[in-house]
CSV table of N, CA and C and ligand atoms in Angstrom, one decimal:
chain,number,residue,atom,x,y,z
H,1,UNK,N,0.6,-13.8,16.3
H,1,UNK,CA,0.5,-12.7,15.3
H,1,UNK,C,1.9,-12.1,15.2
H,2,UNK,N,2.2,-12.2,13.8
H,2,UNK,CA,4.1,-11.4,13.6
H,2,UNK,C,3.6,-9.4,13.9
H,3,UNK,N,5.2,-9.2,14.5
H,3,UNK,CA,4.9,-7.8,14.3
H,3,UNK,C,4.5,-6.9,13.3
H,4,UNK,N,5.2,-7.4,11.9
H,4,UNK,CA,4.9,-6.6,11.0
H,4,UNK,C,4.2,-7.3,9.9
H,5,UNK,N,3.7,-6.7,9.0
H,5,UNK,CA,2.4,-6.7,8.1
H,5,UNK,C,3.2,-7.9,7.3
H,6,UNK,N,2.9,-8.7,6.7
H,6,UNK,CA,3.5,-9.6,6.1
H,6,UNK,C,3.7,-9.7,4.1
H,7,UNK,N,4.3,-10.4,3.6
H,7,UNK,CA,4.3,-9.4,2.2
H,7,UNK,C,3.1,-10.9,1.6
H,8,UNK,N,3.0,-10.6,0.2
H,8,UNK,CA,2.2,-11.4,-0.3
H,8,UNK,C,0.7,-11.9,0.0
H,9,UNK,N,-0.1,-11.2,0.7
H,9,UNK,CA,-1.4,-11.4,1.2
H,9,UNK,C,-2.0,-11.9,0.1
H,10,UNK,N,-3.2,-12.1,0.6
H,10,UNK,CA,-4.0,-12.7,-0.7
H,10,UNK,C,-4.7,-11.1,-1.3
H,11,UNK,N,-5.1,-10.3,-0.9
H,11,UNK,CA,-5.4,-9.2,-1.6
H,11,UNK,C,-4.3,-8.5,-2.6
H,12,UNK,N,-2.9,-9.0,-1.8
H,12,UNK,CA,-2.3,-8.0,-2.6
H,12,UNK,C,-2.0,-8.9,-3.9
H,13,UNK,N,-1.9,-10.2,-3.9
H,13,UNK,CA,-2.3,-11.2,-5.1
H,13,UNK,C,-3.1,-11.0,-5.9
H,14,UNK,N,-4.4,-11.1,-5.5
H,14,UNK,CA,-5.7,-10.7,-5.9
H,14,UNK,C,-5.8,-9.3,-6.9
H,15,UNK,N,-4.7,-8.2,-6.3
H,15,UNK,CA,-4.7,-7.0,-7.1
H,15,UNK,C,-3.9,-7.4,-8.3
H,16,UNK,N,-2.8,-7.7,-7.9
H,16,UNK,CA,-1.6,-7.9,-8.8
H,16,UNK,C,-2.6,-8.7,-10.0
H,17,UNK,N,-3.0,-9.8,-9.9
H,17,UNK,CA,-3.5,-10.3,-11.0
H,17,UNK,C,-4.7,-9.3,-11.7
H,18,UNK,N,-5.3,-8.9,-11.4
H,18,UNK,CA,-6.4,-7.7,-11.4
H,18,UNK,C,-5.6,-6.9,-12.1
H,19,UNK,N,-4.5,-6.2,-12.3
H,19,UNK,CA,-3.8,-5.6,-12.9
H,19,UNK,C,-3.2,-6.2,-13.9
H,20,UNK,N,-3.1,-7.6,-13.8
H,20,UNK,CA,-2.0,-8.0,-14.7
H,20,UNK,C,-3.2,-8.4,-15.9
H,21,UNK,N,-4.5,-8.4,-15.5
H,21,UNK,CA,-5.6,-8.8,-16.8
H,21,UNK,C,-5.8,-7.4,-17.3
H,22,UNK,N,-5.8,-6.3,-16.8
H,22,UNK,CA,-5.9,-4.9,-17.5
H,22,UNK,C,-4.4,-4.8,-18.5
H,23,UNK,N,-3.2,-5.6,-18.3
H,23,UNK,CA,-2.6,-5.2,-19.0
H,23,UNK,C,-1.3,-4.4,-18.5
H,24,UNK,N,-1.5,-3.7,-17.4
H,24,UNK,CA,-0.5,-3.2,-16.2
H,24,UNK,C,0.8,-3.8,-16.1
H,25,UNK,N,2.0,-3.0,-16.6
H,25,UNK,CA,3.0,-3.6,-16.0
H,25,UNK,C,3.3,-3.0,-15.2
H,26,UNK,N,3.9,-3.6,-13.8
H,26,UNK,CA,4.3,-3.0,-12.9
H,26,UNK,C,5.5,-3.8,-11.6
H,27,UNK,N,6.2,-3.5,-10.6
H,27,UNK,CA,7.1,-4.2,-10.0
H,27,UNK,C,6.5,-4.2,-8.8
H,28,UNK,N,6.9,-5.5,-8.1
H,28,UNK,CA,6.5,-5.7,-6.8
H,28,UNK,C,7.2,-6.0,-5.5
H,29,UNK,N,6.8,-5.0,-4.6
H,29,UNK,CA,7.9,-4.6,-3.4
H,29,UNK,C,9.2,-3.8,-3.7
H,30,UNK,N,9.2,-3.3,-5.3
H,30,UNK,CA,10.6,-2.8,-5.2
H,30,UNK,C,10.9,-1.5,-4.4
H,31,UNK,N,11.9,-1.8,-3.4
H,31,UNK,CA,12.0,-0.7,-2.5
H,31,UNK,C,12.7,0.8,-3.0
H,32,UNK,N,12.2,1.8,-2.5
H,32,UNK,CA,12.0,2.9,-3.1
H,32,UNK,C,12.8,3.5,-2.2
H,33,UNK,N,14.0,4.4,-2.0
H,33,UNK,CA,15.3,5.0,-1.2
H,33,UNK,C,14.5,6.1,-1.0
H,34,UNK,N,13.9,6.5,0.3
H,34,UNK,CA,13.7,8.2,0.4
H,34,UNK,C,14.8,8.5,1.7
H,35,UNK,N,14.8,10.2,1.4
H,35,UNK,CA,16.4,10.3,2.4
H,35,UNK,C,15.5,10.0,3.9
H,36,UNK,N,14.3,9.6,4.4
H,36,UNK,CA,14.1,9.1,5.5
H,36,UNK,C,14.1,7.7,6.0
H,37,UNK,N,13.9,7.0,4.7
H,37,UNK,CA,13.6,5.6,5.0
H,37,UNK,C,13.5,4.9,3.7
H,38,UNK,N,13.1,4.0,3.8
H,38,UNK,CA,13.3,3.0,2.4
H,38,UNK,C,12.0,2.4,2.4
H,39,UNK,N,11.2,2.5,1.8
H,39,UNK,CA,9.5,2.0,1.8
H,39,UNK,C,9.6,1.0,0.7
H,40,UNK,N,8.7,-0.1,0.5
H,40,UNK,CA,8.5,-0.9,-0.2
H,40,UNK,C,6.9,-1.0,-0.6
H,41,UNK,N,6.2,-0.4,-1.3
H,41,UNK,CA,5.1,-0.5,-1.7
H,41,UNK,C,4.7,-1.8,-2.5
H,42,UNK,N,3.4,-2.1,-2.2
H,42,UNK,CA,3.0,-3.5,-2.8
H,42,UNK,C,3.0,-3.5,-3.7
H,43,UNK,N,2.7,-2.7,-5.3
H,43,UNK,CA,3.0,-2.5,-6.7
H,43,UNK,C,3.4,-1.1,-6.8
H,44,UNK,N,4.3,-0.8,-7.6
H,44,UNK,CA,5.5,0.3,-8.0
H,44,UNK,C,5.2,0.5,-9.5
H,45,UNK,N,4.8,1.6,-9.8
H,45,UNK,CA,4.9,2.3,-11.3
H,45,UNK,C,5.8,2.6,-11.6
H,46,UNK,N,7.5,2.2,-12.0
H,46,UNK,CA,8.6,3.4,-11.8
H,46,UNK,C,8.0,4.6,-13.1
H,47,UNK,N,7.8,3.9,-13.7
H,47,UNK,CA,7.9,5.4,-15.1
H,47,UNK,C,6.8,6.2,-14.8
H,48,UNK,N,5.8,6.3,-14.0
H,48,UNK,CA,4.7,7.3,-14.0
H,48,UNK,C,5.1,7.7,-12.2
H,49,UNK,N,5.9,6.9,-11.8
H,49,UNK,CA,6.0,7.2,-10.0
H,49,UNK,C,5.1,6.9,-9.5
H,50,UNK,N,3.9,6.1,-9.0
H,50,UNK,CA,2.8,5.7,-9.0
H,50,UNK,C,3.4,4.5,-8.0
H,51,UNK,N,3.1,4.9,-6.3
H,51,UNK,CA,3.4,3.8,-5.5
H,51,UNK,C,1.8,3.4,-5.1
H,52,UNK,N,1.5,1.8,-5.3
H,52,UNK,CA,0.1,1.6,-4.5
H,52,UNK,C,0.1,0.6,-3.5
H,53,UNK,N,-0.4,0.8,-2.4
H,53,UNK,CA,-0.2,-0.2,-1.3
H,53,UNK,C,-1.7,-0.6,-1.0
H,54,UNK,N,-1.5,-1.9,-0.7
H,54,UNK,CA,-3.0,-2.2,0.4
H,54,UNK,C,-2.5,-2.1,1.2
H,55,UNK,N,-3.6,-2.1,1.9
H,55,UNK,CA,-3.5,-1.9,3.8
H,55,UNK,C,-4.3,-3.0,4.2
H,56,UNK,N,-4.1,-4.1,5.0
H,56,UNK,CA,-4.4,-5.1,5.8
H,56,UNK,C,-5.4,-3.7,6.7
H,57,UNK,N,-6.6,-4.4,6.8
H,57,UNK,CA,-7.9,-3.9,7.6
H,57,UNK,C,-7.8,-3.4,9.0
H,58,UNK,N,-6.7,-4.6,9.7
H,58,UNK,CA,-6.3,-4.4,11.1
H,58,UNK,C,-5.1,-3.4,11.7
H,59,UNK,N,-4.1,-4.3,10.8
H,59,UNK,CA,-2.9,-3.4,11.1
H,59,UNK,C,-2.8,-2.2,10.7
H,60,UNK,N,-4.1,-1.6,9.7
H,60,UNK,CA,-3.9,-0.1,9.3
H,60,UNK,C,-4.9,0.4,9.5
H,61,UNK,N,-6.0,0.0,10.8
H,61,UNK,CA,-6.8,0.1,11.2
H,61,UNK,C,-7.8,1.3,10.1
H,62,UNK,N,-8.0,0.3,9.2
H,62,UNK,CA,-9.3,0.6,8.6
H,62,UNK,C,-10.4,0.8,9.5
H,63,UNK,N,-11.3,2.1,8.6
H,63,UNK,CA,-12.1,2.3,9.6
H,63,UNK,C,-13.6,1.8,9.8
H,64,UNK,N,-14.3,0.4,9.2
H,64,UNK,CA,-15.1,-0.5,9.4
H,64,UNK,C,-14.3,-1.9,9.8
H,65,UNK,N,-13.8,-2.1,9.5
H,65,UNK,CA,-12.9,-3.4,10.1
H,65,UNK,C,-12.0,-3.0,11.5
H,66,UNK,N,-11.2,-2.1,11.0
H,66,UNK,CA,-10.4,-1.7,12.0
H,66,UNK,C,-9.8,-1.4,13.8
H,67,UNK,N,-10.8,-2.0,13.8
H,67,UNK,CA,-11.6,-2.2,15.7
H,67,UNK,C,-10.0,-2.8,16.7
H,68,UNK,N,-9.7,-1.9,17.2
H,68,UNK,CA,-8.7,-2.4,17.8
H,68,UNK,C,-8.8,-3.6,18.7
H,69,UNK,N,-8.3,-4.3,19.3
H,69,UNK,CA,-8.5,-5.4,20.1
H,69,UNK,C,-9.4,-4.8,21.6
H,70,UNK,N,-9.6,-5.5,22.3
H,70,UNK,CA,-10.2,-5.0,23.1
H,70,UNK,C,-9.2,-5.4,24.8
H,71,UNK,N,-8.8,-6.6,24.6
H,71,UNK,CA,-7.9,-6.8,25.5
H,71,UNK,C,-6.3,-6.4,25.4
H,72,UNK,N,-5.5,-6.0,26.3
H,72,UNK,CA,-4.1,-5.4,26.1
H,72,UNK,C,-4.4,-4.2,25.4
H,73,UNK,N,-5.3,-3.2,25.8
H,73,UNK,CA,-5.3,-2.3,24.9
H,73,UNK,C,-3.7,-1.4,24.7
H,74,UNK,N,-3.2,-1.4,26.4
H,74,UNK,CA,-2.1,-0.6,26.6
H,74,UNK,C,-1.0,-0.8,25.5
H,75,UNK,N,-1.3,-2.1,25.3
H,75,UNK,CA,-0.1,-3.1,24.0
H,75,UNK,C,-0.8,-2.6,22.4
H,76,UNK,N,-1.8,-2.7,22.3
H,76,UNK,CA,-2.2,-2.6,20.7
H,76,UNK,C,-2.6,-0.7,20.1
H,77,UNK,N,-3.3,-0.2,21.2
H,77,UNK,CA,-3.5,0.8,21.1
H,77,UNK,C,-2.1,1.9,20.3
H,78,UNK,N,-1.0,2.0,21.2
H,78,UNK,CA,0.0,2.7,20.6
H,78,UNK,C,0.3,2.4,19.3
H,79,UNK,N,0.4,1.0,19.5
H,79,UNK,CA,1.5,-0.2,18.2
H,79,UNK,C,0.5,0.2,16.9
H,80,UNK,N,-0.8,-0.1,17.0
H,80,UNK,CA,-1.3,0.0,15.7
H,80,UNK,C,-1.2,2.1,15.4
H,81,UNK,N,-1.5,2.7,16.8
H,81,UNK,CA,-1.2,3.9,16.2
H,81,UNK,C,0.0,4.7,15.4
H,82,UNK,N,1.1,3.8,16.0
H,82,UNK,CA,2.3,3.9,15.0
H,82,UNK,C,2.1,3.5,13.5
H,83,UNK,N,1.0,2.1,13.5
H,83,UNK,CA,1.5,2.2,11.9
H,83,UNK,C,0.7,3.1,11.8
H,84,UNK,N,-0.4,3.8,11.9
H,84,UNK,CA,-1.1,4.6,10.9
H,84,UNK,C,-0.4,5.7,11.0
H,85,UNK,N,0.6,6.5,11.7
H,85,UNK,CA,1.1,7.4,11.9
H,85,UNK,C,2.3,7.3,10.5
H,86,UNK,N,2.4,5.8,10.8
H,86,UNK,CA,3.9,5.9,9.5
H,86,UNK,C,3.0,5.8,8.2
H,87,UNK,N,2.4,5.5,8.2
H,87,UNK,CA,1.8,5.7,7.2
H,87,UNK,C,1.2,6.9,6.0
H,88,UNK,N,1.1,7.8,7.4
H,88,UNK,CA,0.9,8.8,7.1
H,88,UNK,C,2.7,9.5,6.6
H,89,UNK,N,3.3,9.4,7.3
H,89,UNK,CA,4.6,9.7,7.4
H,89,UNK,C,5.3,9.2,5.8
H,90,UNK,N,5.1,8.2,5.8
H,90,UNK,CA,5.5,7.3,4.0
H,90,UNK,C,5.0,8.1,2.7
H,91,UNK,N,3.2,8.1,3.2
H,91,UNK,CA,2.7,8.9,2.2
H,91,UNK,C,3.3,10.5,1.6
H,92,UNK,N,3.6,11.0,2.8
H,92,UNK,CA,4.2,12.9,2.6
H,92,UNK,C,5.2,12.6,2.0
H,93,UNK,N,6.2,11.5,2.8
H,93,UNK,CA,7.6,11.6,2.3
H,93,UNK,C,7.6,11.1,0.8
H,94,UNK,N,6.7,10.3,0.4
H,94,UNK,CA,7.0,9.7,-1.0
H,94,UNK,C,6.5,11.3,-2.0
H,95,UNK,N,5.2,11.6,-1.5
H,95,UNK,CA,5.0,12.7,-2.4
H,95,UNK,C,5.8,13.7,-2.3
H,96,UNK,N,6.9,14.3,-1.1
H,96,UNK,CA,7.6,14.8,-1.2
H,96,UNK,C,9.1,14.7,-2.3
H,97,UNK,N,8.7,14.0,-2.7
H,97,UNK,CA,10.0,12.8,-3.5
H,97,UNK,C,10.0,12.6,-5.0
H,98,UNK,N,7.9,13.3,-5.0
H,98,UNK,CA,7.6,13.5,-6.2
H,98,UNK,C,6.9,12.0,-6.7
H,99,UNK,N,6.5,11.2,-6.0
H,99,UNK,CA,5.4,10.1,-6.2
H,99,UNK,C,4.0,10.4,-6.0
H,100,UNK,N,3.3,9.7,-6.7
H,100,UNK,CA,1.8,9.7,-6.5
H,100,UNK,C,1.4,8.5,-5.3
H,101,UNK,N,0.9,8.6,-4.3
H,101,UNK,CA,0.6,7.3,-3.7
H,101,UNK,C,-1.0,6.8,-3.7
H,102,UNK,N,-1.2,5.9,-3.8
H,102,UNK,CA,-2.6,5.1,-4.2
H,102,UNK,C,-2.7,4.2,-2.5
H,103,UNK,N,-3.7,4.2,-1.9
H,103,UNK,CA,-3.8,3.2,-1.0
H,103,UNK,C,-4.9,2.7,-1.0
H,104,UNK,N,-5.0,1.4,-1.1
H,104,UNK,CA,-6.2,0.5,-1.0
H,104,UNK,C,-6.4,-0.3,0.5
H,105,UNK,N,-7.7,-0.3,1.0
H,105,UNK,CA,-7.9,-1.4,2.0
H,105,UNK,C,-8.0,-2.6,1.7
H,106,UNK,N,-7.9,-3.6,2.2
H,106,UNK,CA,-7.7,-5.2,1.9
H,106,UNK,C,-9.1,-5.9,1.6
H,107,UNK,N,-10.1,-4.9,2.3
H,107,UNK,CA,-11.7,-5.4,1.9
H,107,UNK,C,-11.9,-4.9,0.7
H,108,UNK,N,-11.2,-3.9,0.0
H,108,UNK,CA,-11.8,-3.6,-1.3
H,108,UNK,C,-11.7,-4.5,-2.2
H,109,UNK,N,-12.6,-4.6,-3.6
H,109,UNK,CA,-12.8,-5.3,-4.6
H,109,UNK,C,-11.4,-5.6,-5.2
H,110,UNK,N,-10.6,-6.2,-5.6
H,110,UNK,CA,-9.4,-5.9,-6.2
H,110,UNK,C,-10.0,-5.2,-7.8
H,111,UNK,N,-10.7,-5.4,-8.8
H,111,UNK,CA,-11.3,-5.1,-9.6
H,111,UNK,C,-11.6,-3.7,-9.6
H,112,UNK,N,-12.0,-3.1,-8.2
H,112,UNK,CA,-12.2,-1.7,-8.6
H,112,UNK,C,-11.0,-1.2,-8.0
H,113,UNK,N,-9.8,-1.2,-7.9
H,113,UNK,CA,-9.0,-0.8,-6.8
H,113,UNK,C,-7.8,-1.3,-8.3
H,114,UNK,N,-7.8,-2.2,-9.3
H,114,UNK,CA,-7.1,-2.2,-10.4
H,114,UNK,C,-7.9,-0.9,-11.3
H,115,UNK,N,-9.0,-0.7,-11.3
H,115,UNK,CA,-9.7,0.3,-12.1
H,115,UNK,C,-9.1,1.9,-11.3
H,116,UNK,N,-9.3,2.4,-10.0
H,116,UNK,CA,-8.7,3.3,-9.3
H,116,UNK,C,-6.7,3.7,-10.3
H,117,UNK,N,-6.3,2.3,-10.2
H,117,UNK,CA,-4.7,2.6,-10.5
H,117,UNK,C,-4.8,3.0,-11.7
H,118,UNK,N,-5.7,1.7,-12.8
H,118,UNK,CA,-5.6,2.3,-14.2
H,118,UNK,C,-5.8,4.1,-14.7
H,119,UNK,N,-6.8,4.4,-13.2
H,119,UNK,CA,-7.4,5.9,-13.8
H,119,UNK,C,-6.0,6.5,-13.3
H,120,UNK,N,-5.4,6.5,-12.1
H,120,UNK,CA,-4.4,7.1,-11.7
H,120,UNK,C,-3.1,7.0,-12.8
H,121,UNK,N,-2.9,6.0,-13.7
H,121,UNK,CA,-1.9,6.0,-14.2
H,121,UNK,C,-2.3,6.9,-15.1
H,122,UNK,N,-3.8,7.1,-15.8
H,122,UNK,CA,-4.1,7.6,-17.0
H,122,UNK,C,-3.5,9.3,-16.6
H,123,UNK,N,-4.0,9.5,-15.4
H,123,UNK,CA,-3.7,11.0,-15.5
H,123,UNK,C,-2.2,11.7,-15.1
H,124,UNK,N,-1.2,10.3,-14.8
H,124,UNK,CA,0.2,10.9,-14.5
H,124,UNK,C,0.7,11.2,-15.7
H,125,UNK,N,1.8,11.9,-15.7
H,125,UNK,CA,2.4,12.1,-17.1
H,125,UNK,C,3.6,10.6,-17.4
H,126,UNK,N,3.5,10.6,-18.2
H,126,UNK,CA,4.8,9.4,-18.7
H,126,UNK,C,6.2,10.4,-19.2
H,127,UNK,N,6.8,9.9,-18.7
H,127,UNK,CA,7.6,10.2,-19.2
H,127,UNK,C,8.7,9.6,-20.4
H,128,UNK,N,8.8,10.2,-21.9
H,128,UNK,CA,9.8,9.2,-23.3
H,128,UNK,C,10.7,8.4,-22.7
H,129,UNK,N,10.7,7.4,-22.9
H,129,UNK,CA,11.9,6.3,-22.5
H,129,UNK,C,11.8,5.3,-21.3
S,201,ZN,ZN1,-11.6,-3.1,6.2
């Protein structure tokens, strides 16, 4: 198992297309400069600010899938608690920055999870140009 979350999963395919039959334009993985860190969200709204990420079930220990390992807990216990800590940490800082953030679990529907963003985009403001 690699340490970090890997890009292109099948969910986040699964969304992307899901979005791309609503009509959605949007950019993928473009990394986003905050003065803490540089985050790369799975689809990027630039014109509405609208970052949305899935979260792999394990690594962001979702909480019906999410069941941490049971052997080496000493090893998985921290490690996964970091990501959900950064996670948390991504989310404040992006909205601190003035983004909207959207997070989806990897079990969700892509279908309702492209419906979620469509409604999210409806109610950000656009801005001319
Ligand atoms: Zn799950």
């Amino acid at each position: 198992m690699r340490a970090n979350p890997r890009r292109d999963t099948k969910p986040e395919i699964a969304l992307r297309s899901a979005l791309h039959r609503r009509g959605l334009r949007f950019r993928k993985d473009l990394p986003i400069r905050l003065p803490e860190r540089v985050v790369r969200p799975d689809v990027v709204f630039t014109r509405q600010r609208l970052a949305v990420f899935v979260d792999g079930c394990f690594w962001h220990c979702c909480p019906i899938h999410g069941n941490a390992p049971k052997t080496n807990t000493g090893y998985w216990g921290p490690k996964l608690q970091r990501n959900v800590d950064r996670d948390h940490a991504v989310n404040e800082q992006l909205r601190a920055a003035g983004w909207t953030v959207l997070r989806a679990w990897e079990h969700e529907q892509p279908q309702e999870v492209a419906k979620s963003v469509e409604g999210a985009l409806r109610d950000l403001p656009t801005p001319a140009s």
